[in-house]
Amino acid sequence: MAETADIVIIGSGIVGSSVAYHLAEAGCTNILVIEREAHQGKGSTGKSMGGVRAQFSTPVNIQMARYSIDFFSRFDEVVGHPADYRAHGYLFCATNERHLAYLKTNRERQHALGVTNVELVSPEDIAKFVPQLRVDDIVGGTFCSTDGFVDPHSVMMGFMLNARERGVKLWLDTEVTGIEVSPADSSSISSGEDFARRITGVQTTRGRVSTPVVVNAAGPWAAQIAAMAGVTLPVEPLRRQLVPTEPFDGLPQCFPMVIDMSTGFHFRREGKGILLAWNDPEETPGFKTDFDPGFVEKILTRAASRVPSLIDAEVNPQRAWAGLYEMTPDHHAIIGPAPNVTGLYFVNGFSGHGVMHSPASGRITADLILKGNSELIDTRTLGVERFSEGRLL
Ligand SMILES: Cc1cc2nc3c(=O)[nH]c(=O)nc-3n(C[C@H](O)[C@H](O)[C@H](O)COP(=O)(O)OP(=O)(O)OC[C@H]3O[C@@H](n4cnc5c(N)ncnc54)[C@H](O)[C@@H]3O)c2cc1C
């Protein structure tokens, strides 16, 4: 018998899993999640640094982070699986007045939206968090104690296991190869509109699935999925590389994620070592997931300039890795219905924030599918139409 589902979710990373969880939690369980890999987490989710923060500059990102961090703090109890949320904080360090003014403006916006625990900190305060940090050129910063880290793989598994316990189906090792869209009906053709095109099913390597609703949760591959339905989605893959050090005790055992705003270099503790990150501005879009050994020297230069003791840290390039951000033109997510295909929903383009925003994005997508709106944010803000209408964030 042909397979049918009320909703098909394409992609079982942290975002698709959160959508499945939130739909199931709202009572909608005839859902099929389709994943082309044999295991979950092979996409961006398994490559993430796991950082979560409410210290954003735009209201929509602050609102989504606020909801998500509160969710992470209750995750184990609510979802029944550990998120490994560690509220170690995020410490932004400014080396010029322009960056400091930016942090102060953001802090006011964060406070106005209910994130009231973001503190302004002096260079002396910063040195107390991480005594090994060079602060001679730092003019100040901000710290938020509820920012921190989660285990992205565990969060993803928690969402999916909970959804499956409620009846959601997961097909692994199954690729979606096509999306079926009915042609526009004659009334819409005569009026010159094409919004009557609607989803009827998906084709997969396991056969056809009949469904009226498809959620595109395909991470960096989202534009390819949208194209299957004849829709252009402005999401591009961009390589990001992370370098863990070997065990290193030249920094405290517990300290916040530290962001050096002069270079964008940031780092946190990961077990006995330190996890080093820096977004190379020379990186170009593309499906590149190989780690470039030349990146080690680039990042260590930035690391040693901010934390001189890191010059002694050992790095094994074999343990470093690369993954893909899913970038949009304004570096904000795209969440909501496709404007010209009824039944197609996007939850894509997180531009480096898909883990930290996963609870909110799952909830908003479930709300939009089941109720047509969400109380969490003004959903028009993240709609894909913002690009054609010139409302970039
Ligand atoms: C190095 C690095 C560090 C990062 N650090 C952070 C961080 O600190 N904090 C943070 O919030 N975010 C971070 N991110 C971003 C975050 O990891 C992503 O935004 C997030 O994981 C996106 O989740 P996703 O579920 O949308 O995508 P993915 O995890 O990529 O999942 C998409 C899934 O879709 C599947 N798929 C694709 N095409 C098909 C198809 N045709 N048929 C079936 N299945 C398909 C893929 O196999 C994949 O499993 C980082 C990313 C990288 C690369």
Tab-separated table of C-alpha atoms and ligand atoms in Angstrom:
chain	number	residue	atom	x	y	z
A	1	MET	CA	0.000	0.000	0.000
A	2	ALA	CA	1.258	3.503	-0.790
A	3	GLU	CA	2.690	5.341	2.213
A	4	THR	CA	0.801	8.401	3.381
A	5	ALA	CA	1.578	10.995	6.051
A	6	ASP	CA	-0.106	14.197	7.193
A	7	ILE	CA	3.315	15.858	7.209
A	8	VAL	CA	6.681	14.850	5.732
A	9	ILE	CA	9.790	16.440	7.241
A	10	ILE	CA	12.882	16.291	5.039
A	11	GLY	CA	16.027	16.102	7.201
A	12	SER	CA	16.450	14.702	10.716
A	13	GLY	CA	19.101	17.117	12.053
A	14	ILE	CA	18.420	19.182	15.159
A	15	VAL	CA	15.929	21.397	13.292
A	16	GLY	CA	13.860	18.637	11.642
A	17	SER	CA	13.869	16.744	14.950
A	18	SER	CA	12.642	19.810	16.837
A	19	VAL	CA	9.840	20.357	14.309
A	20	ALA	CA	8.826	16.680	14.712
A	21	TYR	CA	8.856	17.028	18.511
A	22	HIS	CA	6.813	20.227	18.563
A	23	LEU	CA	4.226	18.876	16.119
A	24	ALA	CA	3.884	15.646	18.121
A	25	GLU	CA	3.684	17.603	21.346
A	26	ALA	CA	0.770	19.555	19.854
A	27	GLY	CA	-1.000	16.256	19.094
A	28	CYS	CA	-0.110	15.836	15.414
A	29	THR	CA	1.648	12.473	15.074
A	30	ASN	CA	0.989	11.100	11.571
A	31	ILE	CA	4.397	12.438	10.581
A	32	LEU	CA	7.203	10.892	8.579
A	33	VAL	CA	10.757	12.238	8.905
A	34	ILE	CA	12.988	11.278	5.979
A	35	GLU	CA	16.778	11.237	6.337
A	36	ARG	CA	19.157	10.175	3.585
A	37	GLU	CA	22.002	9.216	5.927
A	38	ALA	CA	22.076	5.937	7.854
A	39	HIS	CA	22.371	7.908	11.125
A	40	GLN	CA	21.073	11.224	12.393
A	41	GLY	CA	23.488	14.127	12.879
A	42	LYS	CA	25.677	13.645	9.798
A	43	GLY	CA	24.865	17.155	8.526
A	44	SER	CA	25.696	20.455	10.239
A	45	THR	CA	24.299	19.355	13.597
A	46	GLY	CA	27.130	16.891	14.192
A	47	LYS	CA	29.722	19.558	13.356
A	48	SER	CA	28.438	22.328	15.611
A	49	MET	CA	30.266	24.032	18.463
A	50	GLY	CA	27.107	23.822	20.600
A	51	GLY	CA	27.097	27.483	21.650
A	52	VAL	CA	23.812	29.038	22.819
A	53	ARG	CA	23.400	32.742	23.473
A	54	ALA	CA	20.756	35.395	23.886
A	55	GLN	CA	23.250	38.181	23.141
A	56	PHE	CA	21.987	39.058	19.663
A	57	SER	CA	21.359	42.413	18.014
A	58	THR	CA	17.971	41.914	16.308
A	59	PRO	CA	14.694	41.513	18.229
A	60	VAL	CA	13.698	38.324	16.391
A	61	ASN	CA	16.971	36.557	17.207
A	62	ILE	CA	16.781	37.697	20.833
A	63	GLN	CA	13.170	36.473	21.133
A	64	MET	CA	14.013	33.082	19.614
A	65	ALA	CA	17.109	32.706	21.809
A	66	ARG	CA	15.229	33.645	24.946
A	67	TYR	CA	12.593	30.985	24.301
A	68	SER	CA	15.250	28.436	23.352
A	69	ILE	CA	17.554	28.964	26.339
A	70	ASP	CA	14.639	28.691	28.713
A	71	PHE	CA	13.679	25.483	26.890
A	72	PHE	CA	17.240	24.100	27.148
A	73	SER	CA	17.254	24.797	30.895
A	74	ARG	CA	14.166	22.533	31.250
A	75	PHE	CA	14.987	20.162	28.382
A	76	ASP	CA	15.931	17.070	30.429
A	77	GLU	CA	12.702	17.198	32.413
A	78	VAL	CA	10.380	18.181	29.524
A	79	VAL	CA	11.854	16.005	26.762
A	80	GLY	CA	13.166	13.179	28.950
A	81	HIS	CA	16.699	13.227	27.543
A	82	PRO	CA	19.800	15.258	28.499
A	83	ALA	CA	20.600	18.479	26.603
A	84	ASP	CA	23.819	18.891	28.607
A	85	TYR	CA	23.053	22.599	28.933
A	86	ARG	CA	25.971	24.318	30.667
A	87	ALA	CA	25.271	27.925	31.649
A	88	HIS	CA	28.910	29.047	31.519
A	89	GLY	CA	28.041	32.315	29.792
A	90	TYR	CA	29.259	34.189	26.704
A	91	LEU	CA	31.829	36.937	27.207
A	92	PHE	CA	32.103	39.478	24.372
A	93	CYS	CA	35.339	41.518	24.472
A	94	ALA	CA	35.517	44.853	22.615
A	95	THR	CA	38.814	46.450	21.642
A	96	ASN	CA	37.365	49.722	20.341
A	97	GLU	CA	34.660	52.208	21.302
A	98	ARG	CA	32.564	51.385	18.219
A	99	HIS	CA	32.285	47.718	19.208
A	100	LEU	CA	31.605	48.659	22.821
A	101	ALA	CA	28.812	51.038	21.747
A	102	TYR	CA	27.363	48.191	19.644
A	103	LEU	CA	27.372	45.878	22.687
A	104	LYS	CA	25.724	48.571	24.843
A	105	THR	CA	22.956	49.163	22.283
A	106	ASN	CA	22.379	45.418	21.992
A	107	ARG	CA	22.238	45.101	25.754
A	108	GLU	CA	19.488	47.723	25.951
A	109	ARG	CA	17.509	45.857	23.299
A	110	GLN	CA	18.106	42.540	25.085
A	111	HIS	CA	16.900	44.036	28.383
A	112	ALA	CA	13.797	45.496	26.718
A	113	LEU	CA	12.964	42.011	25.419
A	114	GLY	CA	13.299	40.379	28.834
A	115	VAL	CA	16.922	39.219	28.758
A	116	THR	CA	17.781	41.211	31.867
A	117	ASN	CA	20.969	39.452	32.964
A	118	VAL	CA	23.372	40.830	30.355
A	119	GLU	CA	26.047	42.769	32.255
A	120	LEU	CA	28.519	45.379	31.089
A	121	VAL	CA	31.990	44.297	32.168
A	122	SER	CA	35.297	46.142	32.504
A	123	PRO	CA	38.713	44.851	31.357
A	124	GLU	CA	39.396	44.025	35.028
A	125	ASP	CA	36.202	41.934	35.223
A	126	ILE	CA	37.182	40.163	32.021
A	127	ALA	CA	40.608	39.317	33.434
A	128	LYS	CA	38.893	37.707	36.436
A	129	PHE	CA	36.967	35.320	34.161
A	130	VAL	CA	40.080	34.324	32.228
A	131	PRO	CA	43.297	35.581	33.891
A	132	GLN	CA	45.402	34.377	30.922
A	133	LEU	CA	43.581	36.701	28.491
A	134	ARG	CA	45.538	39.715	27.216
A	135	VAL	CA	43.321	42.689	28.192
A	136	ASP	CA	45.685	45.640	27.572
A	137	ASP	CA	43.744	46.650	24.423
A	138	ILE	CA	40.260	45.656	25.664
A	139	VAL	CA	37.947	48.592	26.456
A	140	GLY	CA	35.066	46.566	27.904
A	141	GLY	CA	32.506	43.926	27.072
A	142	THR	CA	29.304	42.169	27.981
A	143	PHE	CA	28.595	38.918	29.793
A	144	CYS	CA	25.384	36.901	30.027
A	145	SER	CA	25.422	34.108	32.594
A	146	THR	CA	22.617	32.038	31.030
A	147	ASP	CA	24.372	31.824	27.665
A	148	GLY	CA	26.535	28.721	27.326
A	149	PHE	CA	26.639	25.377	25.559
A	150	VAL	CA	24.526	22.311	24.834
A	151	ASP	CA	25.323	18.931	23.309
A	152	PRO	CA	23.741	19.291	19.823
A	153	HIS	CA	23.684	15.532	19.151
A	154	SER	CA	21.964	14.809	22.445
A	155	VAL	CA	19.385	17.569	21.890
A	156	MET	CA	18.636	16.215	18.412
A	157	MET	CA	18.278	12.651	19.714
A	158	GLY	CA	16.089	13.826	22.604
A	159	PHE	CA	13.690	15.637	20.279
A	160	MET	CA	13.486	12.670	17.908
A	161	LEU	CA	13.194	9.919	20.536
A	162	ASN	CA	10.408	11.814	22.249
A	163	ALA	CA	8.595	12.375	18.928
A	164	ARG	CA	8.958	8.693	17.993
A	165	GLU	CA	7.541	7.599	21.341
A	166	ARG	CA	4.437	9.587	20.375
A	167	GLY	CA	4.148	7.859	16.984
A	168	VAL	CA	6.297	9.915	14.599
A	169	LYS	CA	8.061	7.704	12.015
A	170	LEU	CA	11.695	8.126	10.971
A	171	TRP	CA	13.065	6.659	7.739
A	172	LEU	CA	16.850	6.603	7.734
A	173	ASP	CA	18.953	5.772	4.671
A	174	THR	CA	16.233	7.228	2.446
A	175	GLU	CA	16.791	10.142	0.104
A	176	VAL	CA	14.055	12.472	-1.065
A	177	THR	CA	14.566	12.678	-4.824
A	178	GLY	CA	11.543	14.715	-5.853
A	179	ILE	CA	8.616	16.747	-4.586
A	180	GLU	CA	5.257	16.438	-6.307
A	181	VAL	CA	3.306	19.649	-6.770
A	182	SER	CA	-0.118	19.747	-8.411
A	183	PRO	CA	-0.436	22.183	-11.300
A	184	ALA	CA	-2.256	25.448	-10.706
A	185	ASP	CA	-6.018	24.996	-11.059
A	186	SER	CA	-7.827	26.668	-13.938
A	187	SER	CA	-9.286	29.518	-11.829
A	188	SER	CA	-5.859	30.608	-10.652
A	189	ILE	CA	-4.424	30.273	-14.155
A	190	SER	CA	-7.153	32.548	-15.538
A	191	SER	CA	-6.438	35.133	-12.826
A	192	GLY	CA	-2.723	34.927	-13.569
A	193	GLU	CA	-1.902	33.665	-10.052
A	194	ASP	CA	0.027	30.554	-9.213
A	195	PHE	CA	-0.674	30.177	-5.508
A	196	ALA	CA	-3.010	27.239	-6.103
A	197	ARG	CA	-0.057	24.916	-6.768
A	198	ARG	CA	-0.040	22.519	-3.857
A	199	ILE	CA	2.058	19.698	-2.429
A	200	THR	CA	0.737	16.190	-3.173
A	201	GLY	CA	3.671	13.959	-2.242
A	202	VAL	CA	7.381	13.222	-2.263
A	203	GLN	CA	9.436	10.697	-4.192
A	204	THR	CA	12.084	8.833	-2.270
A	205	THR	CA	14.564	6.007	-2.767
A	206	ARG	CA	12.044	3.899	-0.798
A	207	GLY	CA	9.090	4.813	-2.993
A	208	ARG	CA	6.428	7.488	-3.154
A	209	VAL	CA	4.829	9.076	-0.096
A	210	SER	CA	1.519	10.856	-0.420
A	211	THR	CA	1.297	13.999	1.738
A	212	PRO	CA	-0.242	17.495	1.632
A	213	VAL	CA	2.541	19.097	3.729
A	214	VAL	CA	6.318	19.053	3.336
A	215	VAL	CA	8.736	20.716	5.782
A	216	ASN	CA	12.139	21.522	4.319
A	217	ALA	CA	14.609	20.934	7.182
A	218	ALA	CA	17.520	19.962	4.946
A	219	GLY	CA	20.119	22.310	6.454
A	220	PRO	CA	22.809	23.318	3.924
A	221	TRP	CA	20.975	21.339	1.199
A	222	ALA	CA	17.760	23.345	1.637
A	223	ALA	CA	17.985	25.164	-1.709
A	224	GLN	CA	18.154	21.821	-3.540
A	225	ILE	CA	14.999	20.616	-1.778
A	226	ALA	CA	13.169	23.872	-2.563
A	227	ALA	CA	14.203	23.560	-6.217
A	228	MET	CA	12.471	20.138	-6.337
A	229	ALA	CA	9.221	22.069	-5.810
A	230	GLY	CA	10.217	24.722	-8.340
A	231	VAL	CA	11.014	27.332	-5.678
A	232	THR	CA	14.164	29.432	-5.289
A	233	LEU	CA	15.468	29.568	-1.722
A	234	PRO	CA	18.443	31.860	-0.977
A	235	VAL	CA	20.430	29.466	1.267
A	236	GLU	CA	24.106	28.818	0.523
A	237	PRO	CA	26.529	26.402	2.205
A	238	LEU	CA	29.640	28.023	3.730
A	239	ARG	CA	32.487	26.043	5.291
A	240	ARG	CA	33.345	26.623	8.947
A	241	GLN	CA	36.308	24.940	10.656
A	242	LEU	CA	36.931	24.079	14.307
A	243	VAL	CA	40.246	23.169	15.923
A	244	PRO	CA	40.406	21.333	19.277
A	245	THR	CA	43.648	21.434	21.217
A	246	GLU	CA	45.127	18.452	22.995
A	247	PRO	CA	44.629	18.503	26.824
A	248	PHE	CA	45.542	22.005	27.977
A	249	ASP	CA	45.631	23.203	31.588
A	250	GLY	CA	46.915	26.711	30.872
A	251	LEU	CA	43.319	28.029	31.077
A	252	PRO	CA	40.670	27.629	33.828
A	253	GLN	CA	38.659	24.388	33.952
A	254	CYS	CA	35.444	26.384	33.629
A	255	PHE	CA	35.099	29.682	31.778
A	256	PRO	CA	32.639	31.311	29.357
A	257	MET	CA	32.734	31.258	25.571
A	258	VAL	CA	35.095	34.178	24.914
A	259	ILE	CA	34.663	36.252	21.744
A	260	ASP	CA	37.502	38.543	20.697
A	261	MET	CA	35.624	41.131	18.640
A	262	SER	CA	38.831	42.479	17.100
A	263	THR	CA	39.275	39.285	15.022
A	264	GLY	CA	36.145	37.193	15.597
A	265	PHE	CA	38.307	34.499	17.234
A	266	HIS	CA	36.337	32.648	19.924
A	267	PHE	CA	37.036	29.690	22.159
A	268	ARG	CA	35.699	27.572	24.973
A	269	ARG	CA	36.730	24.581	27.001
A	270	GLU	CA	35.878	21.164	25.543
A	271	GLY	CA	36.764	18.411	28.008
A	272	LYS	CA	40.455	18.626	28.827
A	273	GLY	CA	41.278	20.716	25.763
A	274	ILE	CA	40.166	24.026	24.264
A	275	LEU	CA	37.939	24.331	21.193
A	276	LEU	CA	39.155	27.127	18.904
A	277	ALA	CA	36.915	28.827	16.315
A	278	TRP	CA	37.349	31.585	13.809
A	279	ASN	CA	35.262	32.401	10.739
A	280	ASP	CA	37.750	32.977	7.930
A	281	PRO	CA	36.438	35.977	5.912
A	282	GLU	CA	38.166	34.575	2.818
A	283	GLU	CA	36.022	31.432	2.807
A	284	THR	CA	33.786	31.131	-0.273
A	285	PRO	CA	30.388	29.369	-0.589
A	286	GLY	CA	30.279	25.717	-1.652
A	287	PHE	CA	29.842	22.170	-0.399
A	288	LYS	CA	33.383	21.932	1.034
A	289	THR	CA	33.621	19.713	4.092
A	290	ASP	CA	37.334	18.859	3.996
A	291	PHE	CA	39.457	20.413	6.756
A	292	ASP	CA	42.218	22.662	5.399
A	293	PRO	CA	45.450	21.978	7.400
A	294	GLY	CA	46.614	25.532	6.535
A	295	PHE	CA	43.793	26.816	8.757
A	296	VAL	CA	45.631	25.644	11.894
A	297	GLU	CA	48.319	28.294	11.581
A	298	LYS	CA	45.775	31.020	10.793
A	299	ILE	CA	43.705	30.271	13.889
A	300	LEU	CA	46.665	29.728	16.220
A	301	THR	CA	47.998	33.176	15.271
A	302	ARG	CA	44.697	34.759	16.397
A	303	ALA	CA	44.559	32.514	19.468
A	304	ALA	CA	48.092	33.318	20.679
A	305	SER	CA	47.555	37.026	20.111
A	306	ARG	CA	44.618	37.041	22.557
A	307	VAL	CA	45.764	34.257	24.923
A	308	PRO	CA	49.587	34.147	24.792
A	309	SER	CA	49.701	30.852	26.751
A	310	LEU	CA	47.885	29.130	23.870
A	311	ILE	CA	51.177	29.244	21.974
A	312	ASP	CA	52.055	26.132	24.024
A	313	ALA	CA	48.842	24.282	23.126
A	314	GLU	CA	49.324	21.185	20.976
A	315	VAL	CA	47.056	20.668	18.001
A	316	ASN	CA	46.549	17.484	16.013
A	317	PRO	CA	45.036	18.553	12.648
A	318	GLN	CA	43.579	15.019	12.299
A	319	ARG	CA	41.169	15.861	15.128
A	320	ALA	CA	40.055	19.173	13.603
A	321	TRP	CA	36.943	19.259	11.449
A	322	ALA	CA	34.920	21.311	8.998
A	323	GLY	CA	31.170	21.645	8.498
A	324	LEU	CA	28.709	23.849	6.681
A	325	TYR	CA	26.828	26.915	7.835
A	326	GLU	CA	23.566	27.494	5.922
A	327	MET	CA	23.825	31.180	5.006
A	328	THR	CA	21.065	33.568	3.914
A	329	PRO	CA	21.698	37.054	2.493
A	330	ASP	CA	20.872	38.759	5.833
A	331	HIS	CA	22.254	35.991	8.087
A	332	HIS	CA	18.830	35.316	9.614
A	333	ALA	CA	16.756	32.155	9.328
A	334	ILE	CA	13.936	31.621	6.858
A	335	ILE	CA	10.896	30.193	8.635
A	336	GLY	CA	7.409	29.939	7.162
A	337	PRO	CA	5.309	28.835	4.203
A	338	ALA	CA	6.516	29.035	0.625
A	339	PRO	CA	4.544	31.882	-0.920
A	340	ASN	CA	3.655	30.050	-4.119
A	341	VAL	CA	3.279	26.368	-3.171
A	342	THR	CA	0.576	25.541	-0.626
A	343	GLY	CA	1.775	22.988	1.901
A	344	LEU	CA	5.501	23.676	1.586
A	345	TYR	CA	7.230	25.096	4.682
A	346	PHE	CA	10.779	26.321	5.165
A	347	VAL	CA	12.825	26.140	8.366
A	348	ASN	CA	16.219	26.904	6.940
A	349	GLY	CA	19.177	29.249	6.646
A	350	PHE	CA	20.180	29.550	10.308
A	351	SER	CA	23.503	31.124	9.353
A	352	GLY	CA	25.414	29.617	12.281
A	353	HIS	CA	22.602	29.640	14.875
A	354	GLY	CA	20.574	26.524	14.079
A	355	VAL	CA	21.431	24.674	17.281
A	356	MET	CA	20.734	27.535	19.647
A	357	HIS	CA	17.496	28.442	17.861
A	358	SER	CA	16.267	24.875	17.388
A	359	PRO	CA	13.613	24.862	20.146
A	360	ALA	CA	12.085	28.137	18.904
A	361	SER	CA	12.256	27.223	15.225
A	362	GLY	CA	10.527	23.882	15.860
A	363	ARG	CA	7.814	25.545	17.877
A	364	ILE	CA	7.241	28.366	15.346
A	365	THR	CA	7.085	25.927	12.415
A	366	ALA	CA	4.608	23.668	14.254
A	367	ASP	CA	2.472	26.714	15.129
A	368	LEU	CA	2.478	27.918	11.522
A	369	ILE	CA	1.473	24.509	10.138
A	370	LEU	CA	-1.228	23.827	12.726
A	371	LYS	CA	-2.567	27.344	13.447
A	372	GLY	CA	-1.288	29.614	10.696
A	373	ASN	CA	0.516	31.908	13.171
A	374	SER	CA	2.761	31.862	16.241
A	375	GLU	CA	2.759	33.936	19.397
A	376	LEU	CA	6.503	33.572	19.734
A	377	ILE	CA	7.516	36.100	17.064
A	378	ASP	CA	5.991	38.224	14.313
A	379	THR	CA	6.269	35.410	11.770
A	380	ARG	CA	6.272	37.773	8.778
A	381	THR	CA	9.766	38.849	9.874
A	382	LEU	CA	11.399	35.553	8.879
A	383	GLY	CA	9.243	34.788	5.807
A	384	VAL	CA	11.152	34.190	2.580
A	385	GLU	CA	9.193	37.048	0.920
A	386	ARG	CA	11.379	39.505	2.818
A	387	PHE	CA	14.079	39.092	0.152
A	388	SER	CA	11.822	39.907	-2.814
A	389	GLU	CA	10.118	42.699	-0.832
A	390	GLY	CA	13.401	44.306	0.258
A	391	ARG	CA	12.751	43.768	3.996
A	392	LEU	CA	16.140	42.246	4.813
A	393	LEU	CA	17.068	42.096	8.479
B	1	LIG	C1	31.655	24.320	12.497
B	1	LIG	C2	30.259	24.711	12.884
B	1	LIG	C3	30.022	25.278	14.137
B	1	LIG	C4	28.722	25.652	14.499
B	1	LIG	N1	28.525	26.170	15.747
B	1	LIG	C5	27.255	26.492	16.131
B	1	LIG	C6	27.015	26.961	17.458
B	1	LIG	O1	27.928	27.100	18.260
B	1	LIG	N2	25.726	27.243	17.785
B	1	LIG	C7	24.684	27.096	16.918
B	1	LIG	O2	23.546	27.389	17.267
B	1	LIG	N3	24.901	26.670	15.652
B	1	LIG	C8	26.151	26.346	15.240
B	1	LIG	N4	26.369	25.887	13.977
B	1	LIG	C9	25.238	25.833	13.037
B	1	LIG	C10	24.372	24.628	13.303
B	1	LIG	O3	25.171	23.476	13.403
B	1	LIG	C11	23.343	24.469	12.174
B	1	LIG	O4	22.669	25.696	11.968
B	1	LIG	C12	22.307	23.403	12.529
B	1	LIG	O5	22.929	22.187	12.882
B	1	LIG	C13	21.352	23.172	11.373
B	1	LIG	O6	20.561	22.042	11.675
B	1	LIG	P1	19.652	21.399	10.569
B	1	LIG	O7	18.886	20.321	11.222
B	1	LIG	O8	18.887	22.490	9.874
B	1	LIG	O9	20.677	20.862	9.457
B	1	LIG	P2	21.506	19.499	9.393
B	1	LIG	O10	21.999	19.072	10.704
B	1	LIG	O11	22.492	19.670	8.302
B	1	LIG	O12	20.418	18.439	8.952
B	1	LIG	C14	19.886	18.406	7.640
B	1	LIG	C15	19.653	16.960	7.286
B	1	LIG	O13	18.979	16.882	6.027
B	1	LIG	C16	19.406	15.712	5.392
B	1	LIG	N5	19.098	15.791	3.974
B	1	LIG	C17	19.566	16.703	3.074
B	1	LIG	N6	19.059	16.458	1.853
B	1	LIG	C18	18.241	15.377	1.981
B	1	LIG	C19	17.443	14.650	1.061
B	1	LIG	N7	17.370	14.957	-0.246
B	1	LIG	N8	16.732	13.577	1.517
B	1	LIG	C20	16.785	13.231	2.832
B	1	LIG	N9	17.537	13.890	3.739
B	1	LIG	C21	18.258	14.956	3.329
B	1	LIG	C22	20.897	15.690	5.681
B	1	LIG	O14	21.439	14.386	5.534
B	1	LIG	C23	20.947	16.182	7.125
B	1	LIG	O15	20.991	15.127	8.067
B	1	LIG	C24	27.635	25.475	13.585
B	1	LIG	C25	27.867	24.889	12.349
B	1	LIG	C26	29.161	24.502	11.988
B	1	LIG	C27	29.386	23.883	10.644
